[in-house]
Amino acid sequence: MNNLEPIIENLHNLTEKIADESGLAVVVVDEKGSVFKANNNSICEVLETSEEFAPRCAEFCGRAFQMASDAGQSVSYQCYAGLDCRAVPLKQAKPLVAIVGRAFTKAENYRRATERAISGDWNKFPPTRVFENVLLKGSSNILETTAKKLEKLEIVSESAAVAEDFAAASEKEKNEKLTANNEQQTTGDDQSAETSPSTEIGKLIGQFNQQTAQATVDYGQTLKKTSEEIEEIAAWRSLFGSLFNLTYQKACLSIIRFLSKRYALNSMAWLERRENRFESIMATGSMEGQQFKISLPADDKLLFDALENELSLDLRERAKNGERKNPQTISLFPVSVGGEVQCALVVADELKEETTKRHISRFCKTVASELEILRLREEVKRRNWLANAVEKFNASLKNIDTDDFWSNLTRVSAELMRAERGSLLVFDEKSDLLTVKAAVGVTADSIKNESKRIGDRVARLVLQNGKPVVVGDVNKIGLKPAPSDWKYKSNSFISYPFSIGNRRVGVLNVTDKADGLAYSEFDLELLNAIAPQVAVLIDRASLKSEAGKFEQLSVTDALTGLLNRRYLEERLAEEIKRSNRYGYPMSFMMIDVDDFKIYNDTFGHTEGDKALRIVGRCLRETLRSADVAARYGGEEFSILLPQTTPIEAETIAERLRENIESTEFPNRQITVSIGIANCCLELNSAHDLIVAADKALYEAKRRGKNNVQNYENIEDPDDEKK
């Protein structure tokens, strides 16, 4: 048995306790690499074993041993994945360093990681692996506290010294010990046994055992709990272990039931944050079936004060007229992850015991990470489902440009929303009227003939406000009932307005969900995803069928038939807003015909115009129905790609380039260079995206033309100068 094994084993046990207590990862490394890990972050497990990302990990945690050893003290750093860490040197015969943390302490960092896992460079890994054990903390204080605990593990240095002495004993001394034991000398005049090497080694072993035991006791005292607290934590952990087999909502319900049984509570509710208020998503007891909202103060100071002091925020109900009438008092316990309060638990029962409040507050603080992991998992699944649904929707639109355009568009949209009934209304700015273009489902014909009545109830108001409406039960919002001859089966519906820039385009109404359930925010998100392409389709069809020639030309390039620069920039600004608000990916291309001036000078402007028309035709043939292609000016074209990741954009661009290169032109072969920019935190305005795509296009020209370059892959010239 290696002489350091008892020390390493004991150190492993202690660091596991620290990791368990803090909810952080503790990874012990030596100069060669990892020795052991406790509660490691699943993101780290995935990236460290990846051929692509392991070198990036080596730049941070791979250098932790050297950084802490050189500094002779703890070193803080944040890795490329956004995880906060401390490298803590451990005094040992064989030098060791503990990496503590590997946790997100800022909301923007774990959200950025989520985006990378959903649609970025981590989406190649199975979501179940990435989000198996994500570590989330509200601040860096817990990292500092845990690092200090590791620094104070006296057993490390003392035991190491003992082990070093033990290892230094020669083979001769060990043999003498064995001889002495075998001979069992009993002579009274030989006192050497008291000072022989074997006796000294025995003393060392005794010291080691004694110091190990004492250090364990000392550490145990730093973490001591009353028997009641130990039992409390054990019950919590038993629950936490079961949560990972549930969906997020079922986990919230399981938490409510657990607290109800544990603390003899009857009426509780789980609240989710919606901008500046909390809304109930599930409740029990007297709160069950109630729909209520809690407005939040301008900042979250009161919420964080309650978290810090392990207390509740006690709120009193007010009557609608502002006067208190038999007010109900509730206790609100915030749940914070990554420095933000996204949900809360409400207890309507009277909490007389201060201890109970503290227990519930600590519970909410502890369970926050587990819930966020579940939410992130479902976010990944939801995004994947959403992407598949949009892809299916786009495929359905390929053959939609027929004589029965409006009916087909309405039918495809209703099918996507699993609606048995739906109607599409188009707005005419000149007459200020909404017209029913198409309706699907029973009584569709009668709805078409009731254009005034159907628009005046909901659609006109929705269009004016520019915000969609999701109604779970029309009877609870005071809306005037629909005519009885419309024969709605459901009281739930969605009314969704479409617009391009500041121009109002139309409204889609869907109701009678096929599964019989009410529409929710999740259904609304699906409409948010398809809204850009639906708005463009409605607008194009309206211009084609109703607008005068002058209006059509105002947004269309006369030479190529593509949209013009003005229209493109308007759509680009709108799509960027949607991308920033909902986190959807979005890409933008700038395309330039190579050596077009030479083509014009050689073959004449008439032939040049023919070539541009053929390029425009190639764009239309290659692009998806949701994409927006425009002639930007001269021989330059631009394409807006909604719901498109950088990798997808590069694939589309390469397909475009190859299509044009293989197309037969009248005089000679034509090629194009393409630059791509992707909407992100650094590029979140129309101007920034256009400039970035233009720089990528310039790089494509510099590299010999007839190629595709993405802005995020090229080096900034200013950086090269530095």
XYZ file of C-alpha atoms in Angstrom:
722
model
C 0.000 0.000 0.000
C 1.377 3.409 -0.961
C 2.357 5.422 2.133
C 0.313 8.419 1.022
C -2.834 6.439 0.355
C -4.273 6.829 3.902
C -3.759 10.598 3.686
C -5.250 10.847 0.209
C -8.197 8.713 1.239
C -8.834 10.823 4.330
C -8.414 14.032 2.342
C -10.885 12.666 -0.219
C -13.459 12.015 2.505
C -13.054 15.489 3.970
C -13.251 17.281 0.626
C -16.344 15.270 -0.277
C -17.948 16.562 2.923
C -16.963 20.109 2.023
C -18.290 19.707 -1.536
C -21.517 18.219 -0.192
C -21.915 20.999 2.371
C -21.222 23.848 -0.049
C -22.814 22.411 -3.196
C -19.598 23.197 -5.084
C -17.128 21.020 -6.947
C -13.825 20.219 -5.251
C -11.172 18.785 -7.563
C -7.758 17.924 -6.077
C -4.840 18.014 -8.544
C -1.105 17.514 -8.457
C 1.528 18.536 -10.995
C 0.433 15.708 -13.308
C -3.296 16.377 -13.213
C -6.433 15.296 -11.353
C -6.082 13.140 -8.218
C -9.804 12.923 -7.388
C -13.056 14.858 -7.859
C -16.017 15.530 -5.607
C -19.386 16.818 -6.911
C -17.881 17.790 -10.246
C -19.839 20.045 -12.620
C -21.275 17.973 -15.472
C -20.333 20.702 -17.958
C -16.693 20.250 -16.921
C -16.979 16.464 -17.234
C -18.229 16.853 -20.805
C -15.759 19.517 -21.941
C -12.668 18.008 -20.274
C -13.164 14.750 -22.143
C -13.894 16.429 -25.473
C -11.146 16.455 -28.069
C -12.308 19.878 -29.227
C -12.647 21.632 -25.868
C -10.095 19.844 -23.662
C -7.306 22.239 -24.807
C -9.421 25.203 -23.632
C -9.962 23.523 -20.257
C -6.195 23.010 -20.003
C -5.712 26.784 -20.295
C -7.613 27.259 -17.031
C -8.055 24.303 -14.658
C -5.094 22.634 -16.349
C -2.913 25.486 -15.058
C -4.526 25.716 -11.621
C -1.760 23.720 -9.906
C 0.961 25.928 -11.366
C -0.906 29.182 -10.676
C -1.590 28.367 -7.000
C 1.901 26.911 -6.439
C 3.615 29.962 -7.943
C 1.431 32.380 -5.954
C 1.698 30.399 -2.722
C -1.907 31.262 -1.983
C -5.424 30.908 -3.373
C -5.945 32.168 -6.916
C -9.330 33.138 -8.388
C -10.224 32.736 -12.058
C -13.187 32.370 -14.396
C -12.813 29.832 -17.185
C -13.904 30.190 -20.813
C -17.174 28.385 -19.997
C -18.099 31.147 -17.505
C -17.485 29.024 -14.376
C -15.942 30.673 -11.304
C -13.129 28.797 -9.554
C -10.552 29.107 -6.738
C -7.244 27.235 -6.855
C -6.241 26.540 -3.226
C -2.753 25.171 -2.395
C -2.832 22.334 0.155
C 0.283 21.916 2.306
C 1.325 18.330 1.836
C 4.484 16.241 1.557
C 3.466 15.733 -2.009
C 2.120 19.188 -3.113
C -1.567 19.258 -3.958
C -3.952 21.987 -5.085
C -7.734 21.979 -4.674
C -9.886 23.584 -7.384
C -13.083 24.656 -5.648
C -16.161 26.073 -7.385
C -16.674 25.249 -11.039
C -19.973 27.036 -10.523
C -21.927 29.825 -12.224
C -22.319 32.838 -9.954
C -23.829 35.207 -12.532
C -27.114 34.717 -14.373
C -25.739 35.896 -17.715
C -22.985 33.274 -17.620
C -25.223 30.242 -17.142
C -27.699 31.615 -19.675
C -24.895 32.013 -22.178
C -23.886 28.419 -21.436
C -27.475 27.318 -22.007
C -27.481 29.029 -25.409
C -24.230 27.278 -26.319
C -25.775 23.930 -25.371
C -29.006 24.620 -27.266
C -27.875 26.240 -30.495
C -24.162 26.970 -30.162
C -20.878 25.092 -30.187
C -21.918 22.687 -27.383
C -25.073 21.419 -29.082
C -23.189 18.338 -30.318
C -23.238 16.965 -26.760
C -26.328 15.157 -25.353
C -28.276 17.654 -23.178
C -28.720 14.995 -20.486
C -24.936 14.873 -20.057
C -24.375 18.624 -20.157
C -27.077 19.425 -17.596
C -26.721 16.373 -15.367
C -25.111 18.319 -12.491
C -24.810 22.025 -13.259
C -23.610 24.025 -10.242
C -25.327 27.396 -9.720
C -24.752 29.884 -6.905
C -26.073 33.375 -6.295
C -22.710 34.951 -5.402
C -18.998 34.278 -5.072
C -19.147 34.424 -1.251
C -19.718 30.688 -0.940
C -16.574 30.056 -3.027
C -14.463 32.222 -0.745
C -15.871 30.592 2.396
C -15.280 27.095 1.044
C -11.749 27.970 -0.094
C -10.926 29.069 3.467
C -12.233 25.761 4.829
C -9.857 23.936 2.519
C -6.955 26.131 3.597
C -7.614 25.225 7.242
C -7.446 21.468 6.784
C -4.534 21.050 9.216
C -4.656 17.296 8.791
C -3.174 17.737 5.356
C 0.125 19.250 6.481
C 0.496 17.362 9.783
C -0.375 13.952 8.399
C 1.860 14.537 5.420
C 4.818 15.171 7.705
C 4.137 11.939 9.567
C 3.811 10.036 6.320
C 7.051 11.542 5.066
C 8.893 10.356 8.205
C 7.312 6.953 7.816
C 8.379 6.767 4.181
C 11.923 7.846 5.086
C 12.498 4.783 7.276
C 15.003 2.484 5.580
C 14.402 -1.116 4.592
C 16.853 -2.037 7.311
C 14.745 -0.297 9.936
C 11.604 -2.041 8.721
C 13.409 -5.427 8.838
C 14.655 -4.687 12.329
C 11.100 -3.966 13.370
C 9.958 -7.324 12.025
C 12.911 -9.111 13.730
C 12.184 -7.372 17.000
C 8.560 -8.412 16.874
C 9.384 -12.025 15.990
C 12.052 -12.530 18.656
C 9.832 -10.876 21.311
C 12.890 -9.964 23.388
C 12.283 -10.138 27.112
C 15.718 -9.308 28.518
C 15.452 -6.617 31.097
C 18.887 -5.177 30.486
C 18.198 -4.444 26.775
C 16.514 -1.051 26.777
C 17.027 -0.438 23.071
C 13.504 -1.571 22.297
C 12.238 1.649 23.791
C 14.245 3.702 21.313
C 14.670 1.311 18.390
C 13.593 2.407 14.878
C 10.675 -0.009 15.026
C 9.402 1.688 18.166
C 9.836 5.095 16.589
C 7.893 3.944 13.564
C 5.192 2.643 15.875
C 5.046 6.040 17.509
C 4.749 7.674 14.108
C 1.903 5.358 13.199
C 0.231 6.170 16.503
C 0.719 9.886 15.923
C -0.698 9.558 12.445
C -3.804 7.741 13.692
C -4.221 10.169 16.576
C -3.793 13.242 14.376
C -6.132 11.824 11.757
C -8.791 11.159 14.345
C -8.314 14.543 15.991
C -8.401 16.403 12.685
C -11.589 14.591 11.720
C -13.138 15.582 15.048
C -11.970 19.181 14.605
C -13.440 19.342 11.127
C -16.612 17.702 12.333
C -16.956 20.460 14.911
C -16.761 23.129 12.213
C -19.699 21.433 10.482
C -21.534 20.294 13.591
C -25.269 20.252 13.532
C -27.878 19.412 16.022
C -29.515 16.043 15.549
C -32.631 17.861 14.404
C -30.722 19.785 11.732
C -28.998 16.634 10.526
C -32.352 14.892 10.184
C -33.713 17.980 8.412
C -30.932 17.987 5.824
C -31.248 14.224 5.325
C -34.944 14.642 4.523
C -34.164 17.449 2.077
C -31.499 15.428 0.289
C -33.839 12.491 -0.044
C -36.294 14.794 -1.823
C -33.595 16.408 -3.974
C -32.488 13.011 -5.215
C -35.991 12.253 -6.467
C -36.470 15.582 -8.257
C -34.147 14.755 -11.145
C -36.564 12.099 -12.371
C -39.366 14.656 -12.719
C -40.280 17.472 -15.068
C -39.814 21.011 -13.789
C -43.509 21.541 -13.014
C -43.884 18.146 -11.348
C -40.787 18.925 -9.284
C -42.398 22.183 -8.097
C -45.541 20.250 -7.142
C -43.440 17.638 -5.349
C -41.732 20.409 -3.371
C -45.065 21.878 -2.300
C -46.313 18.470 -1.168
C -43.067 17.796 0.721
C -43.223 21.111 2.596
C -46.913 20.631 3.281
C -46.291 17.287 4.956
C -43.057 18.276 6.674
C -44.259 21.524 8.239
C -47.993 20.790 8.491
C -48.923 23.447 5.916
C -52.146 23.468 3.930
C -52.233 26.415 1.535
C -49.253 27.117 -0.691
C -48.499 28.290 -4.218
C -45.537 28.228 -6.565
C -44.914 31.493 -8.414
C -42.927 32.238 -11.558
C -41.543 35.639 -12.436
C -43.058 37.443 -15.429
C -41.103 40.692 -15.910
C -42.073 42.871 -12.913
C -44.485 40.514 -11.188
C -44.941 36.996 -9.850
C -47.712 34.797 -11.247
C -49.068 31.593 -9.735
C -48.537 28.417 -11.774
C -49.787 25.880 -9.194
C -51.324 25.949 -5.730
C -52.816 23.807 -2.955
C -55.387 24.262 -0.193
C -57.256 27.548 -0.070
C -55.024 28.964 -2.811
C -55.849 26.197 -5.281
C -57.717 27.428 -8.336
C -56.896 31.058 -7.600
C -55.171 33.139 -10.235
C -53.211 35.883 -8.549
C -50.283 38.170 -9.293
C -47.829 39.919 -6.994
C -46.275 43.148 -8.238
C -42.600 43.559 -7.464
C -40.775 46.678 -6.276
C -38.490 48.616 -8.605
C -35.482 46.597 -7.448
C -35.078 43.225 -5.738
C -33.563 44.538 -2.496
C -36.460 43.375 -0.315
C -36.304 39.923 -1.867
C -32.555 39.589 -1.345
C -32.833 40.938 2.209
C -35.295 38.137 2.951
C -32.892 35.620 1.401
C -29.898 36.950 3.315
C -31.686 36.936 6.665
C -33.384 33.591 6.019
C -36.826 35.076 6.533
C -39.976 35.463 4.480
C -41.399 38.586 2.895
C -44.808 39.013 4.540
C -47.421 40.556 2.252
C -50.969 41.672 2.951
C -53.754 41.473 0.386
C -55.515 44.651 -0.697
C -59.022 45.008 -2.039
C -59.418 46.404 -5.554
C -60.650 49.755 -4.270
C -57.472 50.178 -2.234
C -59.143 49.556 1.115
C -58.316 46.530 3.215
C -61.200 44.186 3.711
C -60.494 41.012 5.659
C -56.965 41.047 4.230
C -55.100 37.793 3.853
C -51.461 37.751 4.897
C -49.082 35.493 3.032
C -45.404 34.670 3.450
C -43.292 34.825 0.299
C -39.975 32.947 0.130
C -37.792 33.985 -2.832
C -35.858 31.366 -4.814
C -32.673 32.818 -6.297
C -30.305 31.392 -8.915
C -27.330 33.173 -10.429
C -28.056 36.386 -8.539
C -31.617 36.671 -9.865
C -34.955 35.823 -8.268
C -36.948 33.939 -10.895
C -39.511 32.154 -8.742
C -40.912 32.064 -5.223
C -42.903 29.969 -2.783
C -45.955 31.466 -1.105
C -47.420 30.127 2.135
C -50.897 31.289 3.144
C -50.879 29.450 6.501
C -49.917 31.465 9.552
C -46.269 30.775 10.398
C -45.980 31.445 14.111
C -42.650 29.697 14.630
C -39.639 31.709 13.502
C -37.748 28.429 13.169
C -40.212 27.176 10.573
C -39.682 30.311 8.502
C -35.923 29.838 8.640
C -36.188 26.181 7.656
C -38.405 26.993 4.661
C -36.148 29.882 3.633
C -33.047 27.667 3.817
C -34.875 24.978 1.903
C -35.759 27.410 -0.900
C -32.162 28.612 -1.002
C -30.858 25.042 -1.188
C -33.316 23.657 -3.753
C -32.786 26.549 -6.174
C -29.915 24.906 -8.056
C -31.763 21.612 -8.527
C -34.790 23.430 -9.923
C -32.687 25.512 -12.274
C -31.012 22.386 -13.645
C -34.454 20.895 -14.332
C -35.560 24.128 -15.970
C -32.448 24.186 -18.156
C -33.012 20.585 -19.199
C -36.565 21.370 -20.244
C -35.362 24.521 -21.979
C -33.070 22.409 -24.158
C -35.889 19.969 -24.967
C -38.286 22.841 -25.622
C -35.862 24.591 -27.958
C -35.254 21.371 -29.879
C -38.994 20.779 -30.204
C -39.499 24.384 -31.262
C -36.789 24.138 -33.913
C -38.343 20.938 -35.294
C -41.811 22.511 -35.343
C -40.539 25.589 -37.208
C -38.660 23.393 -39.675
C -41.838 21.415 -40.327
C -43.793 24.664 -40.720
C -41.263 26.013 -43.220
C -41.434 22.774 -45.196
C -45.227 23.136 -45.359
C -44.849 26.627 -46.810
C -42.756 25.543 -49.806
C -45.749 24.992 -52.065
C -47.998 27.580 -50.513
C -47.698 30.196 -53.273
C -50.789 28.955 -55.097
C -54.131 30.415 -56.132
C -55.497 29.412 -52.732
C -52.693 31.144 -50.843
C -54.714 32.560 -47.934
C -56.536 29.320 -47.141
C -53.319 27.312 -47.290
C -51.463 29.730 -45.008
C -54.303 29.698 -42.484
C -54.559 25.901 -42.584
C -50.802 25.372 -42.099
C -50.724 27.868 -39.204
C -53.731 26.275 -37.495
C -52.239 22.791 -37.856
C -49.005 23.969 -36.264
C -50.971 25.336 -33.301
C -53.059 22.126 -33.109
C -56.171 24.267 -33.543
C -59.411 22.917 -34.979
C -60.536 26.470 -35.704
C -58.581 29.423 -37.056
C -58.930 32.630 -39.032
C -56.535 35.024 -40.741
C -57.382 38.726 -40.899
C -55.429 41.214 -43.022
C -55.239 44.936 -42.266
C -55.719 47.582 -44.947
C -54.074 50.852 -43.888
C -56.010 52.951 -46.409
C -59.457 51.847 -45.279
C -58.380 51.124 -41.684
C -60.263 47.827 -41.896
C -59.550 44.204 -41.029
C -60.679 41.679 -43.631
C -61.119 37.957 -43.065
C -58.964 36.415 -45.780
C -59.494 32.790 -44.740
C -60.921 30.586 -41.989
C -60.641 26.876 -41.235
C -62.843 24.553 -39.190
C -66.579 24.212 -38.755
C -68.593 27.346 -39.530
C -65.579 28.715 -41.459
C -67.856 30.081 -44.177
C -70.068 31.960 -41.729
C -66.991 33.515 -40.088
C -65.767 34.776 -43.466
C -69.089 36.542 -43.886
C -68.890 38.102 -40.425
C -65.705 40.054 -40.983
C -66.852 43.108 -39.029
C -68.081 41.180 -36.011
C -65.034 38.920 -35.769
C -62.581 41.785 -36.043
C -64.279 44.113 -33.610
C -64.354 41.681 -30.673
C -60.630 41.046 -30.227
C -58.465 41.322 -33.347
C -58.624 45.099 -33.794
C -57.599 45.766 -30.200
C -54.780 43.223 -30.428
C -53.518 44.774 -33.657
C -53.614 48.287 -32.211
C -51.679 47.268 -29.096
C -49.244 45.173 -31.101
C -49.217 42.486 -28.402
C -50.607 38.953 -28.644
C -53.323 37.753 -26.280
C -53.436 34.269 -24.745
C -56.736 33.519 -23.021
C -57.127 30.417 -20.895
C -60.815 30.986 -20.171
C -62.742 33.730 -21.925
C -65.397 33.701 -19.171
C -62.857 35.001 -16.626
C -61.692 38.100 -18.511
C -64.996 39.895 -19.011
C -64.941 39.619 -22.796
C -68.225 39.816 -24.629
C -69.261 36.259 -25.644
C -68.907 35.205 -29.267
C -72.120 34.785 -31.284
C -73.751 31.449 -30.466
C -73.851 30.434 -34.124
C -70.017 30.352 -34.160
C -70.252 27.231 -31.943
C -66.880 27.397 -30.214
C -66.037 24.234 -28.230
C -63.350 25.900 -26.126
C -63.154 29.030 -23.993
C -59.447 29.341 -24.759
C -57.890 31.137 -27.740
C -54.878 33.065 -29.019
C -55.079 36.245 -31.054
C -51.703 37.120 -32.578
C -50.836 40.371 -34.426
C -48.285 40.462 -37.261
C -46.287 43.531 -38.145
C -43.239 44.615 -40.131
C -41.476 47.485 -38.455
C -44.183 49.978 -37.573
C -46.585 48.678 -40.202
C -49.482 46.527 -39.007
C -50.051 43.566 -41.319
C -52.714 41.255 -39.900
C -53.970 38.978 -37.107
C -54.151 35.200 -36.701
C -56.815 33.751 -34.393
C -56.729 30.112 -33.235
C -59.067 28.250 -30.868
C -60.511 24.822 -30.020
C -57.171 23.154 -29.284
C -57.222 19.546 -30.497
C -56.263 18.039 -27.127
C -59.020 19.968 -25.351
C -56.563 21.880 -23.154
C -56.215 25.634 -22.812
C -53.611 27.607 -24.734
C -50.587 28.757 -22.732
C -47.442 30.865 -22.942
C -45.680 27.871 -24.473
C -48.045 27.934 -27.460
C -47.463 31.642 -27.755
C -43.728 31.052 -28.008
C -44.300 28.824 -31.022
C -46.154 31.650 -32.728
C -43.327 34.010 -31.814
C -40.993 31.668 -33.677
C -42.957 31.631 -36.950
C -44.222 35.226 -36.834
C -41.441 36.757 -38.997
C -42.028 34.512 -41.988
C -45.834 34.685 -41.670
C -45.651 38.494 -41.587
C -43.483 38.534 -44.717
C -45.794 36.102 -46.539
C -48.879 38.164 -45.661
C -47.181 41.384 -46.678
C -45.927 40.016 -49.993
C -49.302 38.537 -50.863
C -51.101 41.758 -49.940
C -48.770 43.833 -52.089
C -49.133 41.413 -54.989
C -52.903 41.134 -54.909
C -54.122 44.467 -53.613
C -51.480 47.176 -53.679
C -50.930 49.399 -56.630
C -47.879 49.154 -58.816
C -46.246 52.154 -57.145
C -46.558 50.616 -53.646
C -45.218 47.279 -54.847
C -42.211 48.947 -56.433
C -41.517 50.843 -53.207
C -40.324 47.629 -51.523
C -39.210 45.627 -54.578
C -36.097 45.871 -56.730
C -37.261 46.400 -60.306
C -34.329 44.553 -61.927
C -34.202 41.317 -59.925
C -37.685 41.168 -58.383
C -36.097 40.744 -54.959
C -36.938 43.000 -52.039
C -35.006 46.239 -51.870
C -32.571 47.618 -49.298
C -35.157 49.751 -47.530
C -37.452 46.794 -46.879
C -34.539 44.561 -45.838
C -33.205 47.006 -43.243
C -36.696 47.430 -41.779
C -37.103 43.660 -41.414
C -33.556 43.283 -40.086
C -34.163 45.750 -37.254
C -37.373 43.961 -36.291
C -35.788 40.509 -36.371
C -32.899 41.671 -34.165
C -35.417 42.845 -31.560
C -37.079 39.437 -31.614
C -33.738 37.665 -31.363
C -32.675 39.800 -28.387
C -36.001 39.369 -26.633
C -36.550 35.646 -27.093
C -32.983 34.409 -27.530
C -33.559 33.032 -31.032
C -30.497 32.643 -33.277
C -30.354 34.841 -36.354
C -27.799 35.334 -39.148
C -27.199 37.882 -41.889
C -25.295 37.621 -45.208
C -23.711 40.118 -47.541
C -23.086 38.752 -51.080
C -21.018 40.393 -53.798
C -20.613 39.276 -57.426
C -16.887 38.792 -58.071
C -15.222 41.054 -60.672
C -18.569 42.442 -61.820
C -17.060 45.718 -63.058
C -14.861 43.755 -65.465
C -17.956 41.793 -66.600
C -19.829 45.036 -67.263
C -16.892 46.672 -69.058
C -16.332 43.573 -71.196
C -19.881 42.594 -72.135
C -21.859 45.792 -71.520
C -24.420 46.913 -68.925
C -27.308 45.088 -70.582
C -25.486 41.776 -70.203
C -24.527 42.783 -66.678
C -28.213 43.275 -65.825
C -28.985 39.820 -67.213
C -26.305 38.326 -64.984
C -27.738 40.066 -61.902
C -31.219 38.742 -62.706
C -29.833 35.200 -62.911
C -28.056 35.678 -59.550
C -31.364 36.859 -58.047
C -33.102 33.764 -59.431
C -30.420 31.528 -57.891
C -31.027 33.157 -54.503
C -34.778 32.547 -54.687
C -34.292 28.916 -55.722
C -31.814 28.148 -52.948
C -33.273 29.966 -49.958
C -35.993 28.825 -47.575
C -39.409 30.478 -47.474
C -38.593 32.195 -44.162
C -35.408 33.825 -45.493
C -35.497 37.409 -46.775
C -33.328 38.110 -49.831
C -32.782 41.651 -51.090
C -30.699 43.528 -53.610
C -28.617 45.794 -51.420
C -27.264 47.908 -54.270
C -25.293 47.470 -57.509
C -23.919 43.919 -57.630
C -24.363 43.452 -53.881
C -27.107 41.344 -52.301
C -28.071 40.690 -48.663
C -30.008 37.909 -46.965
C -31.706 37.830 -43.572
C -31.849 34.331 -42.054
C -34.290 34.174 -39.096
C -33.998 31.266 -36.636
C -30.613 30.318 -38.108
C -27.475 29.344 -36.198
C -23.954 30.210 -37.419
C -23.355 26.631 -38.595
C -26.659 26.552 -40.503
C -25.895 29.942 -42.067
C -22.520 28.717 -43.323
C -24.184 25.651 -44.855
C -26.774 27.805 -46.650
C -24.089 30.243 -47.839
C -21.943 27.437 -49.239
C -24.977 26.005 -51.037
C -25.666 29.441 -52.547
C -22.070 29.864 -53.658
C -21.993 26.427 -55.313
C -25.355 26.983 -57.007
C -24.222 30.253 -58.604
C -20.829 28.822 -59.559
C -22.494 25.895 -61.376
C -25.148 28.033 -63.120
C -24.711 28.774 -66.827
C -24.426 32.504 -67.574
C -24.606 33.985 -71.130
C -20.984 35.134 -71.445
C -18.779 33.526 -68.805
C -18.898 31.911 -65.394
C -20.000 34.101 -62.475
C -18.944 33.555 -58.863
C -19.786 35.309 -55.600
C -18.070 36.013 -52.295
C -20.155 35.816 -49.123
C -19.714 37.317 -45.644
C -21.790 36.173 -42.647
C -22.521 37.838 -39.298
C -24.527 36.338 -36.447
C -26.723 38.192 -33.968
C -25.127 38.029 -30.493
C -24.376 40.203 -27.454
C -21.674 42.108 -29.381
C -23.664 42.393 -32.627
C -27.197 43.365 -31.633
C -28.099 46.242 -33.944
C -28.772 46.441 -37.676
C -25.744 48.697 -38.185
C -23.404 46.368 -36.289
C -24.592 43.278 -38.182
C -24.259 44.931 -41.587
C -20.761 46.237 -40.786
C -19.667 42.825 -39.461
C -21.036 40.966 -42.501
C -19.316 43.504 -44.752
C -15.984 42.886 -42.997
C -16.443 39.141 -43.457
C -17.219 39.766 -47.149
C -14.020 41.809 -47.486
C -12.109 38.903 -45.922
C -13.653 36.516 -48.480
C -12.443 38.829 -51.258
C -8.981 39.021 -49.700
C -8.756 35.233 -49.621
C -9.186 34.884 -53.348
C -12.955 35.413 -53.886
C -15.562 32.702 -54.527
C -15.611 31.642 -50.848
C -17.587 32.076 -47.625
C -16.300 33.738 -44.444
C -17.993 34.150 -41.049
C -17.178 37.263 -39.031
C -16.847 35.296 -35.794
C -14.043 33.204 -37.352
C -11.860 36.024 -38.673
C -9.316 37.943 -36.649
C -9.933 41.620 -36.027
C -7.221 43.645 -37.801
C -6.978 45.865 -34.705
C -6.201 42.794 -32.578
C -3.417 41.788 -34.987
C -1.784 45.188 -34.581
C -1.774 44.786 -30.813
